[in-house]
Every structure is written in C-alpha cells, then in structure tokens.
Short mmCIF file of C-alpha atoms in Angstrom, two decimals:
data_model
loop_
_atom_site.label_atom_id
_atom_site.label_comp_id
_atom_site.label_asym_id
_atom_site.label_seq_id
_atom_site.Cartn_x
_atom_site.Cartn_y
_atom_site.Cartn_z
CA MET A 219 65.54 160.68 48.35
CA ALA A 220 68.05 157.85 48.05
CA ALA A 221 66.48 156.12 51.04
CA ARG A 222 63.02 156.36 49.44
CA VAL A 223 64.28 154.87 46.16
CA LYS A 224 66.02 152.02 47.97
CA LEU A 225 63.01 151.18 50.13
CA ASN A 226 60.55 151.37 47.25
CA SER A 227 62.77 149.02 45.32
CA LEU A 228 62.96 146.57 48.19
CA LEU A 229 59.23 146.73 48.85
CA ALA A 230 58.24 146.21 45.22
CA PRO A 231 56.16 142.98 45.12
CA LYS A 232 58.00 140.07 43.56
CA PRO A 233 55.63 137.09 43.77
CA THR A 234 58.07 134.84 41.95
CA ASP A 235 61.04 135.79 44.14
CA THR A 236 60.09 135.79 47.83
CA ASN A 237 63.72 136.14 48.87
CA SER A 238 63.78 139.76 47.67
CA GLY A 239 61.53 142.38 49.30
CA LEU A 240 58.25 141.66 51.01
CA PRO A 241 55.59 139.20 49.82
CA GLN A 242 52.70 140.26 47.62
CA PRO A 243 49.78 141.09 49.95
CA GLN A 244 46.59 139.12 49.47
CA PRO A 245 43.51 141.30 48.65
CA LYS A 246 42.25 141.39 52.25
CA GLN A 247 45.72 142.20 53.53
CA GLN A 248 45.95 144.98 50.96
CA GLU A 249 42.60 146.36 52.15
CA PHE A 250 44.05 146.49 55.66
CA LEU A 251 47.27 148.14 54.45
CA ASP A 252 45.35 150.76 52.47
CA SER A 253 43.07 151.81 55.33
CA ASP A 254 43.55 155.38 56.53
CA ALA A 255 41.47 154.81 59.68
CA ASP A 256 42.83 155.95 63.01
CA ILE A 257 42.04 152.44 64.24
CA ALA A 258 41.83 149.40 61.95
CA ILE A 259 41.07 145.88 63.15
CA TYR A 260 41.93 142.93 60.90
CA GLY A 261 39.94 140.00 62.24
CA GLY A 262 38.67 136.64 61.19
CA SER A 263 39.50 133.01 60.75
CA ALA A 264 42.72 131.37 61.79
CA GLY A 265 45.25 131.36 58.98
CA SER A 266 43.89 134.44 57.22
CA GLY A 267 47.29 136.15 57.20
CA LYS A 268 46.75 138.58 60.06
CA THR A 269 50.23 138.58 61.62
CA LEU A 270 51.93 139.04 58.26
CA ALA A 271 49.53 141.90 57.52
CA LEU A 272 50.72 143.66 60.68
CA LEU A 273 54.37 143.24 59.75
CA LEU A 274 53.70 144.57 56.26
CA ASP A 275 51.74 147.49 57.67
CA PHE A 276 54.57 148.49 60.01
CA ALA A 277 57.08 148.35 57.16
CA LYS A 278 55.38 150.72 54.73
CA PRO A 279 57.87 152.81 52.70
CA GLU A 280 56.47 156.12 53.96
CA LEU A 281 57.14 154.95 57.52
CA LEU A 282 60.56 153.40 57.07
CA GLU A 283 61.93 156.39 55.20
CA ASN A 284 61.44 158.50 58.34
CA PRO A 285 64.41 158.04 60.73
CA HIS A 286 62.23 159.11 63.66
CA TYR A 287 59.64 156.37 63.08
CA GLY A 288 59.30 153.84 65.89
CA GLY A 289 56.41 151.41 65.81
CA VAL A 290 55.49 149.02 68.63
CA ILE A 291 53.60 145.74 68.18
CA PHE A 292 52.26 144.21 71.40
CA ARG A 293 51.47 140.63 72.38
CA ARG A 294 49.97 139.92 75.77
CA THR A 295 52.98 137.91 76.99
CA SER A 296 56.64 137.87 76.04
CA PRO A 297 56.74 134.12 75.14
CA GLU A 298 54.02 134.74 72.55
CA ILE A 299 56.46 137.03 70.75
CA THR A 300 59.37 134.61 70.67
CA ASN A 301 57.52 131.30 70.41
CA GLU A 302 58.36 129.16 67.40
CA GLY A 303 56.66 130.68 64.37
CA GLY A 304 55.58 133.77 66.32
CA LEU A 305 56.04 137.47 65.64
CA TRP A 306 59.81 137.45 66.05
CA ASP A 307 60.33 134.49 63.72
CA GLU A 308 57.92 135.90 61.13
CA ALA A 309 59.67 139.27 61.15
CA GLY A 310 62.99 137.44 60.77
CA ILE A 311 61.77 136.01 57.47
CA TRP A 312 60.97 139.36 55.88
CA TYR A 313 62.61 142.33 57.58
CA PRO A 314 66.23 141.40 56.73
CA SER A 315 65.33 141.77 53.05
CA LEU A 316 64.72 145.46 53.82
CA GLY A 317 68.19 145.79 55.29
CA ALA A 318 66.93 145.60 58.88
CA THR A 319 69.12 144.36 61.71
CA SER A 320 67.78 142.72 64.85
CA ASN A 321 68.40 143.14 68.55
CA GLN A 322 66.76 140.17 70.27
CA LYS A 323 67.46 141.51 73.75
CA TRP A 324 65.23 144.50 73.06
CA LEU A 325 63.06 142.68 70.48
CA ARG A 326 63.74 145.47 68.02
CA TRP A 327 64.34 145.66 64.26
CA THR A 328 66.24 148.71 63.01
CA PHE A 329 66.14 149.71 59.35
CA PRO A 330 68.83 151.49 57.30
CA THR A 331 67.24 154.91 57.85
CA GLY A 332 67.19 154.48 61.62
CA ALA A 333 63.46 153.71 61.67
CA SER A 334 62.55 150.83 63.96
CA VAL A 335 59.84 148.32 64.82
CA ARG A 336 59.78 146.92 68.33
CA PHE A 337 57.84 144.07 69.95
CA ALA A 338 56.66 144.32 73.57
CA HIS A 339 54.26 142.67 76.01
CA LEU A 340 51.55 143.85 78.40
CA GLN A 341 51.17 140.72 80.50
CA HIS A 342 49.73 142.52 83.50
CA GLU A 343 47.26 145.38 83.54
CA LYS A 344 49.78 147.54 85.39
CA ASN A 345 52.27 147.18 82.52
CA ILE A 346 50.47 149.95 80.65
CA TYR A 347 52.01 152.43 83.06
CA ASN A 348 55.47 151.45 81.86
CA TRP A 349 54.54 153.52 78.81
CA GLN A 350 53.71 156.72 80.68
CA GLY A 351 55.53 159.58 79.01
CA ALA A 352 56.17 157.56 75.84
CA GLN A 353 55.43 159.06 72.43
CA VAL A 354 54.60 156.36 69.89
CA SER A 355 53.29 157.07 66.42
CA ARG A 356 52.13 153.57 65.58
CA ILE A 357 50.84 150.87 67.91
CA ALA A 358 49.47 147.41 67.17
CA TYR A 359 47.94 144.58 69.16
CA ASP A 360 48.46 141.11 67.73
CA GLU A 361 45.50 139.04 68.99
CA VAL A 362 43.80 142.07 70.50
CA THR A 363 41.10 140.01 72.27
CA HIS A 364 43.84 138.79 74.64
CA PHE A 365 44.21 142.35 75.93
CA SER A 366 41.82 144.20 78.21
CA LYS A 367 39.67 147.08 77.05
CA LYS A 368 41.57 149.34 79.45
CA GLN A 369 44.92 148.39 77.91
CA PHE A 370 43.56 149.00 74.42
CA PHE A 371 42.25 152.48 75.12
CA TYR A 372 44.96 153.60 77.54
CA LEU A 373 47.82 153.22 75.08
CA MET A 374 45.92 155.40 72.63
CA THR A 375 46.87 158.24 74.98
CA ARG A 376 50.54 157.47 74.33
CA MET A 377 50.19 158.02 70.59
CA ARG A 378 51.65 161.28 69.32
CA SER A 379 51.93 162.88 65.91
CA THR A 380 55.70 163.18 65.70
CA HIS A 381 57.83 164.15 62.72
CA GLY A 382 54.95 164.08 60.25
CA ILE A 383 53.78 160.53 61.01
CA LYS A 384 50.02 160.17 61.52
CA PRO A 385 49.32 158.26 64.77
CA GLN A 386 47.44 155.07 63.99
CA LEU A 387 46.48 151.93 65.87
CA ARG A 388 46.27 148.52 64.23
CA ALA A 389 45.11 145.19 65.63
CA THR A 390 44.43 141.60 64.63
CA CYS A 391 42.21 138.97 66.20
CA ASN A 392 40.29 135.73 65.90
CA PRO A 393 36.56 135.86 66.69
CA ASP A 394 35.68 135.83 70.38
CA ALA A 395 32.05 136.49 71.24
CA GLU A 396 32.86 136.86 74.92
CA SER A 397 35.50 139.55 74.49
CA TRP A 398 34.98 143.30 74.89
CA LEU A 399 35.90 143.68 71.21
CA ALA A 400 32.78 141.81 70.06
CA GLU A 401 30.63 144.71 71.27
CA LEU A 402 32.96 147.30 69.74
CA ILE A 403 32.71 145.80 66.23
CA ASP A 404 29.05 144.81 66.48
CA TRP A 405 28.01 147.08 63.57
CA TRP A 406 30.22 145.06 61.21
CA ILE A 407 28.73 141.67 62.28
CA ASN A 408 25.35 140.26 61.20
CA PRO A 409 22.88 138.61 63.63
CA GLN A 410 24.16 135.15 62.71
CA GLY A 411 27.68 136.11 63.78
CA TYR A 412 29.31 136.57 60.40
CA PRO A 413 30.82 139.81 59.07
CA TYR A 414 28.74 141.81 56.59
CA PRO A 415 30.90 141.63 53.42
CA GLU A 416 29.70 145.05 52.27
CA ARG A 417 30.75 146.68 55.57
CA SER A 418 34.29 145.35 55.62
CA GLY A 419 36.63 148.33 55.61
CA VAL A 420 33.83 150.90 55.99
CA LEU A 421 34.83 153.83 58.22
CA ARG A 422 32.80 154.87 61.25
CA TRP A 423 33.59 157.47 63.87
CA PHE A 424 33.39 157.34 67.64
CA ILE A 425 34.06 159.21 70.86
CA VAL A 426 34.11 157.90 74.43
CA LYS A 427 31.91 159.63 77.01
CA SER A 428 31.71 158.31 80.58
CA ASP A 429 33.14 154.99 79.40
CA GLU A 430 30.45 154.71 76.73
CA VAL A 431 31.48 154.43 73.08
CA ILE A 432 29.26 156.70 70.97
CA TRP A 433 29.19 156.02 67.23
CA ALA A 434 28.31 158.02 64.13
CA ASP A 435 28.72 157.65 60.39
CA THR A 436 30.64 160.93 60.15
CA ALA A 437 32.99 162.94 62.35
CA GLN A 438 30.89 166.03 61.66
CA ASP A 439 27.85 164.38 63.22
CA LEU A 440 29.70 163.74 66.47
CA ARG A 441 31.23 167.21 66.55
CA SER A 442 27.81 168.79 66.12
CA ARG A 443 26.30 166.67 68.89
CA TYR A 444 29.30 166.95 71.18
CA PRO A 445 31.03 170.31 70.62
CA GLY A 446 34.73 170.18 71.36
CA SER A 447 34.94 166.42 70.85
CA ASN A 448 37.70 164.79 68.84
CA PRO A 449 36.21 161.79 66.99
CA LYS A 450 38.40 158.87 65.93
CA SER A 451 37.85 156.90 62.74
CA PHE A 452 37.51 153.14 63.08
CA THR A 453 37.08 150.19 60.74
CA PHE A 454 36.92 146.42 60.85
CA ILE A 455 38.24 144.28 58.00
CA SER A 456 37.16 140.66 57.97
CA ALA A 457 39.10 137.78 56.45
CA LYS A 458 38.87 134.00 56.17
CA LEU A 459 41.36 131.23 55.55
CA THR A 460 40.32 131.18 51.90
CA ASP A 461 41.54 134.79 51.65
CA ASN A 462 45.06 133.49 52.24
CA PRO A 463 45.68 130.89 49.49
CA ALA A 464 49.43 131.15 50.09
CA LEU A 465 49.02 129.32 53.41
CA LEU A 466 46.82 126.62 51.90
CA GLU A 467 49.41 126.07 49.21
CA LYS A 468 52.22 125.93 51.74
CA ASP A 469 50.34 123.77 54.25
CA PRO A 470 47.50 121.79 52.60
CA HIS A 471 46.70 120.11 55.93
CA TYR A 472 45.93 123.36 57.75
CA LEU A 473 42.29 123.33 56.61
CA ALA A 474 41.86 119.74 57.77
CA ASN A 475 43.26 120.69 61.17
CA LEU A 476 40.61 123.39 61.57
CA GLU A 477 37.84 121.11 60.33
CA ALA A 478 38.84 118.58 63.00
CA GLN A 479 37.99 121.01 65.82
CA ASP A 480 34.77 120.76 67.81
CA VAL A 481 31.79 122.56 66.37
CA VAL A 482 32.28 125.73 68.45
CA GLU A 483 35.98 126.13 67.70
CA ARG A 484 35.36 125.30 64.05
CA ALA A 485 32.73 128.02 63.84
CA ARG A 486 35.13 130.55 65.38
CA LEU A 487 38.45 129.64 63.80
CA LEU A 488 37.31 128.37 60.39
CA ASP A 489 34.01 130.10 59.70
CA GLY A 490 34.83 133.35 61.52
CA ASN A 491 31.71 133.44 63.71
CA TRP A 492 31.49 136.26 66.27
CA ARG A 493 28.32 135.16 68.09
CA VAL A 494 29.08 131.62 69.23
CA LYS A 495 30.11 131.47 72.86
CA LYS A 496 32.22 128.74 74.39
CA SER A 497 30.44 129.28 77.69
CA GLU A 498 26.96 128.66 76.28
CA SER A 499 25.40 125.36 77.23
CA ARG A 500 24.14 123.13 74.44
CA LEU A 501 20.54 121.95 74.41
CA PHE A 502 21.28 118.56 72.87
CA LYS A 503 23.81 116.40 74.69
CA ALA A 504 26.73 115.23 72.57
CA GLU A 505 26.51 111.62 73.76
CA ALA A 506 22.79 111.49 72.94
CA ILE A 507 23.44 112.80 69.43
CA THR A 508 26.14 110.20 68.87
CA ALA A 509 23.93 107.40 70.20
CA SER A 510 21.04 108.44 67.93
CA ALA A 511 23.09 108.60 64.73
CA HIS A 512 22.08 105.23 63.27
CA GLY A 513 20.10 103.96 60.35
CA ALA A 514 19.96 105.28 56.82
CA TRP A 515 17.84 107.31 54.45
CA SER A 516 15.12 105.01 53.17
CA ASP A 517 12.32 104.76 50.66
CA PRO A 518 8.71 104.19 51.72
CA VAL A 519 7.85 100.82 53.22
CA PHE A 520 4.35 99.35 53.02
CA ALA A 521 2.42 99.39 56.31
CA LYS A 522 4.67 102.06 57.85
CA SER A 523 3.30 105.43 58.92
CA TYR A 524 5.06 108.69 58.09
CA LEU A 525 4.86 112.13 59.63
CA PHE A 526 6.04 115.32 57.93
CA GLY A 527 7.45 118.39 59.65
CA ILE A 528 7.90 121.53 57.53
CA ASP A 529 9.68 124.76 58.49
CA PRO A 530 9.30 127.08 55.44
CA ASN A 531 11.46 130.16 56.26
CA PHE A 532 10.67 132.06 53.07
CA GLY A 533 12.15 135.54 53.19
CA GLY A 534 14.51 134.65 56.03
CA ASP A 535 18.09 133.48 56.38
CA ASP A 536 17.20 129.88 57.17
CA ALA A 537 16.54 127.13 54.67
CA PHE A 538 13.21 125.58 53.71
CA SER A 539 13.19 122.25 55.54
CA CYS A 540 10.78 119.37 54.94
CA GLN A 541 11.41 116.25 57.03
CA VAL A 542 9.92 112.77 56.81
CA TRP A 543 9.72 110.75 60.02
CA ASP A 544 8.85 107.08 60.29
CA ILE A 545 6.61 106.96 63.38
CA SER A 546 5.58 103.32 63.03
CA ASP A 547 7.67 102.32 66.02
CA ILE A 548 10.03 103.69 68.63
CA PRO A 549 12.63 105.01 68.05
CA TYR A 550 11.17 107.45 65.55
CA GLN A 551 13.41 107.57 62.48
CA LEU A 552 14.25 110.44 60.16
CA VAL A 553 14.13 108.79 56.74
CA ALA A 554 14.17 111.75 54.32
CA GLU A 555 14.72 115.49 54.27
CA TYR A 556 14.49 118.19 51.64
CA LYS A 557 16.34 121.35 52.65
CA GLN A 558 17.14 124.26 50.37
CA SER A 559 18.13 127.90 50.79
CA ASP A 560 17.34 130.77 48.42
CA THR A 561 14.54 128.94 46.66
CA SER A 562 11.12 130.06 45.48
CA ILE A 563 7.90 129.09 47.23
CA THR A 564 6.70 127.24 44.15
CA SER A 565 9.91 125.25 43.78
CA SER A 566 9.98 124.24 47.45
CA ILE A 567 6.31 123.27 47.50
CA ASN A 568 6.82 121.17 44.36
CA GLN A 569 9.72 119.31 45.98
CA CYS A 570 7.74 118.83 49.16
CA SER A 571 4.74 117.60 47.16
CA LYS A 572 6.90 114.93 45.56
CA LEU A 573 7.79 113.66 49.03
CA VAL A 574 4.13 113.68 50.10
CA GLU A 575 3.19 111.72 46.99
CA LYS A 576 6.03 109.27 47.62
CA TYR A 577 5.58 108.62 51.36
CA LYS A 578 1.81 109.19 51.71
CA PRO A 579 2.04 110.55 55.28
CA VAL A 580 -0.69 110.19 57.87
CA LEU A 581 -0.05 113.76 58.94
CA VAL A 582 1.78 116.86 57.70
CA VAL A 583 2.61 119.63 60.21
CA VAL A 584 3.58 123.05 58.82
CA GLU A 585 5.09 125.92 60.80
CA THR A 586 3.04 129.00 59.84
CA ASN A 587 5.81 131.60 60.13
CA GLY A 588 7.86 132.40 57.03
CA GLY A 589 5.19 131.55 54.46
CA GLY A 590 3.80 128.44 56.11
CA ARG A 591 0.16 129.33 55.47
CA THR A 592 0.84 129.36 51.75
CA VAL A 593 2.54 125.98 51.97
CA GLN A 594 -0.39 124.54 53.92
CA GLU A 595 -2.97 125.87 51.45
CA ARG A 596 -1.09 124.55 48.43
CA LEU A 597 -0.63 121.10 49.97
CA ILE A 598 -4.32 120.91 50.97
CA GLU A 599 -5.20 121.78 47.39
CA HIS A 600 -2.88 119.10 45.98
CA PHE A 601 -3.61 116.39 48.58
CA PRO A 602 -7.22 116.69 49.82
CA GLY A 603 -7.02 113.25 51.44
CA VAL A 604 -3.99 114.03 53.62
CA ARG A 605 -4.40 115.67 57.01
CA ILE A 606 -2.35 118.89 56.98
CA GLU A 607 -2.10 121.01 60.11
CA ALA A 608 -0.51 124.39 60.79
CA VAL A 609 1.39 125.29 63.96
CA ASN A 610 2.32 128.83 64.96
CA THR A 611 5.61 128.82 66.88
CA THR A 612 6.02 131.55 69.47
CA LYS A 613 9.13 132.20 71.52
CA ASN A 614 7.64 130.27 74.42
CA SER A 615 6.42 127.33 72.34
CA LYS A 616 9.82 127.12 70.66
CA ILE A 617 11.39 126.58 74.07
CA ILE A 618 8.77 123.96 74.98
CA ASN A 619 9.03 122.11 71.67
CA THR A 620 12.82 122.06 71.52
CA ASP A 621 13.01 120.97 75.16
CA ARG A 622 10.67 118.11 74.27
CA ILE A 623 12.79 116.80 71.42
CA ALA A 624 15.96 117.18 73.50
CA ILE A 625 14.41 114.93 76.14
CA ALA A 626 13.25 112.48 73.48
CA LEU A 627 16.79 112.35 72.12
CA GLU A 628 18.23 111.60 75.57
CA GLU A 629 15.63 108.88 76.14
CA GLY A 630 16.60 107.09 72.93
CA LEU A 631 13.34 107.82 71.12
CA ILE A 632 15.00 109.32 68.03
CA GLN A 633 17.18 108.01 65.21
CA PHE A 634 18.68 109.78 62.22
CA PRO A 635 21.28 108.85 59.58
CA PRO A 636 24.92 109.48 60.59
CA ASP A 637 25.43 111.65 57.50
CA TRP A 638 22.51 113.99 58.24
CA ASP A 639 23.79 117.54 57.86
CA GLY A 640 21.53 118.64 60.70
CA ILE A 641 23.83 116.95 63.21
CA ASP A 642 26.12 119.99 63.33
CA GLU A 643 23.07 122.14 63.99
CA LEU A 644 22.18 119.90 66.94
CA ARG A 645 25.70 119.92 68.34
CA SER A 646 25.85 123.71 68.37
CA PHE A 647 22.24 124.45 69.31
CA SER A 648 22.33 126.89 72.22
CA LYS A 649 20.10 126.38 75.22
CA GLU A 650 20.11 130.15 75.77
CA THR A 651 19.39 131.48 72.27
CA ARG A 652 17.59 128.42 70.86
CA GLU A 653 19.63 128.70 67.69
CA ALA A 654 22.68 126.98 66.28
CA ILE A 655 25.93 128.92 66.18
CA THR A 656 25.17 129.81 62.57
CA GLY A 657 21.98 131.53 63.73
CA HIS A 658 19.92 128.88 61.95
CA ASP A 659 17.36 126.49 63.37
CA ASP A 660 15.65 125.05 60.27
CA SER A 661 16.37 121.34 60.81
CA VAL A 662 15.62 121.51 64.52
CA MET A 663 12.36 123.39 64.01
CA ALA A 664 11.07 121.07 61.27
CA TRP A 665 11.68 118.24 63.71
CA ALA A 666 10.23 120.15 66.66
CA VAL A 667 6.90 121.01 65.02
CA ALA A 668 6.49 117.41 63.87
CA PHE A 669 7.31 115.90 67.24
CA ALA A 670 5.14 118.38 69.08
CA TYR A 671 2.16 117.16 67.08
CA ILE A 672 2.99 113.53 67.74
CA GLU A 673 2.59 114.16 71.44
CA GLU A 674 -0.66 116.03 70.95
CA ALA A 675 -1.96 113.39 68.57
CA ARG A 676 -1.14 110.62 71.03
CA GLN A 677 -3.19 112.37 73.68
CA LEU A 678 -6.07 112.61 71.24
CA ALA A 679 -5.59 108.95 70.28
CA LEU A 680 -5.45 110.02 66.64
CA ILE A 681 -1.98 108.59 66.21
CA ASN A 682 -0.81 106.03 68.74
CA PRO A 683 2.66 104.71 67.83
CA LEU A 684 2.06 101.60 69.92
CA LEU A 685 -0.89 100.69 67.70
CA LEU A 686 1.02 101.30 64.50
CA THR A 687 3.60 98.54 65.04
#
C-alpha cells in the first residue's frame, strides 16, 4: 500500500511544477492512456506528443506498483533509442522523478518497486526470435511503420498475462500510406486520407485467419462466426500538432519547420494525411508550375474576352469553384476565382452571377456533376445573352481533360497569380488517382472543364484566341 501511495503522489499532475512527477497529459494523450484496447495505436502529425504518451503509458501507477511488471518499448534500430532527444533522453527527463534508476548498458529503467521499463531494437527481421520464450506483459513500438507486419504480429505471441497485468500492445506512428499499417487502420481513415474524428478511440475487434485480418464491431460477432476464436480489441487514436500546445509553446518554430516541407511531406507530417504516397507521380511538373506563377488578379479590361469554368460540388467534400480566364491571348491567364466550401446553392450562384455580370464572359462552362445542372439553369435564367454550356465529366474524360491542361502548362500556355491557393493542389495532384493529396480536385476541374471547351471551340471556330488579340 505504501508503494501505491508514493507512486500516486509522484504521478499526480502538477502543471505548474514539471520537476515533480510526470507532465499533465494533453487530451489526446489522455485518450490514449485511458484506452483499454488490447492494441492501441497513437498516430498522426509530427510533434503531436506520441513518444511522451508511450512513456506515460508505461509508467501508469497500476503497472509500477507491481514488482513483476516489465514493459518493453521497441525502436527499429538501437541508435534511434539513444539519439539526441530520443526515447532514452526523453525517459531521462521524467522517470527519475518517479524514483527510477537507469542502466544504460541494458537500456533499462528500474522503479522503486522493482518494476522496470526497457528499450530494445528489432533491426533485422530475425531479431524477433531473440524473444522466443520471453513473457512480456506490455510491448510498444515507437514509430511502428518502421517495423514489418511480421515483427508486429509475432511479438504478440510473446505477451503473457503474468501477475495480474493485462497484456497490451501500444504503438505510435506518423502517417505512411505505403506501410502495412495503413491497411490495418483503414476503417479509421476517410477517403481523403484524414482520420474520422468521431472514430478516434473507437474499439473494433479482429482475428487473423490465413494471414487475413477479419474485423467486426464486437467480439461476440467474431466468436459466433468463428467458433473457438480469440478476438483482440483494437483502436486507433489520431492526433495533430495542435493537440500538443506544450511543444508549440516550447518551440514556436516547429510549426514553421513543418510548413517548409514539400507538399507531400507537409500533408503527412503536418496535416496527418494517410493517403498521400511519396511514390506517386505528380501530373503537373513542379518546374512548369513555378514558371506559370506570374501575373496578378485583375479586374475586367475592355476588349478582352473571358471564359468561365465552374465545378459546383454541392453535396460533396470539394469546394464550389468558379474561375475566370482571360483567353484574349496566349498564355491564358487566371484573373479571378470564387471558391467556397459548405455553402448553399443559392449563395454560390449569387457570387458566381456577380462575376458573370462583372466580366461579361463569351462563354461559361459548367460541370454537371454535383448540382451543375441547377447552376446552368439559374445562370441561363439570369443571363440570357451569355452562352452557357454544360459538360459531364466521366472518369475517362477527367483523365483526358487533366492531361490536356498538364500539357498546356508545360508548353507555357497558362498563367496564374503566385498567391493562387490552387497551386498546392497542382503540386500534389496525383497522376494515378487524379486527385490532390487532400482528395480534392475543385480548382483543377474548374480549370479543366474550361480549357477543354476552349479546344473544342477553337475547332468549331467559335472562339479563336488568335483572332481575339
């Protein structure tokens, strides 16, 4: 009982005195600590407090009060444990306040009760067999995507319920769409690659049959379908840098460092995206984007001709996008854009109508999907003298149209303002999926439907840019 009192006293949060006891967990860290799942993954943006969450989890009072408790936290390689600011250094900040003593040779912390937390590596696949015959009640993988699926599941067989301690596995990670883990946590991730907030921490159950992971919402469901099975509970808890204000306060430049990364790394490490793949090729070449970023947003100019491209997206995740292109000469110039998410049809059409009234376009092209027919009908009603066409984009025509504008960009036929927020969409637009890493394509598609009609109109001699100069 004395040990329990002492540990509870040491572990009592003291936000104003970080030299005594452990730090106050942030809400997402607390969600991770409170999980009773057999397996809990704490994943998300860089700087979201994942490593500290592991150290807090392995130093819970109910664990440390048991002299037979021995937890093991793995990194893939030994240097990752002892690197400056790594696991060993981080533990050295907090564990001594619990009366723990260190043994760096064995990378072990021993607490007053005899309980211990050890760090180890699994650099090679064969290293898992070093743990044959071991009985470990608590295992963790720091940066679990660095480990193989075989390593992850094999060490589960080394977990034993000893001396009243429930065997549990914990892990942390940054997003990696190309890792085996991405498939394992797919239920917790939306189609755009971001975690469903409402599913964070939700328990699901699984069994493994013939190397296939079979899921269910309850253990009873799996037991009824697979008599004699022993389902494991699993959860994924997502976190972002903003969930760890302590780091931002300590290092105000950390956010700027993440924002300075290329668009793919920024999506992974800052935004927490689980769908973007480093290996995917980009449709729009970076040098062509940079070369085309010239000019400025501009008001109408007499004797210039303007073309509108509209991608409505009502009822979807993308934004309503209405673009104004100056097609009087080559290069074609983006001179205005209205883009808005979560807006009503009436509001968006009103804003678009203001642009039509202002620029008096020779042609308006509307994508019919996502409420485009309604937009077309309303604009025809408001502007009977303006030619307004509708284009239905299929999967095949999307490929054709986006290929066309990618070529136009490379050939120097396009210009847009350097501060256009669609530039990031271009930089991350996947040649394979025909979407940006966010899952959106609104700016690209507004441009694509407009430019597709320019080509068609030139063939019909309805709009010949060479005659408009």
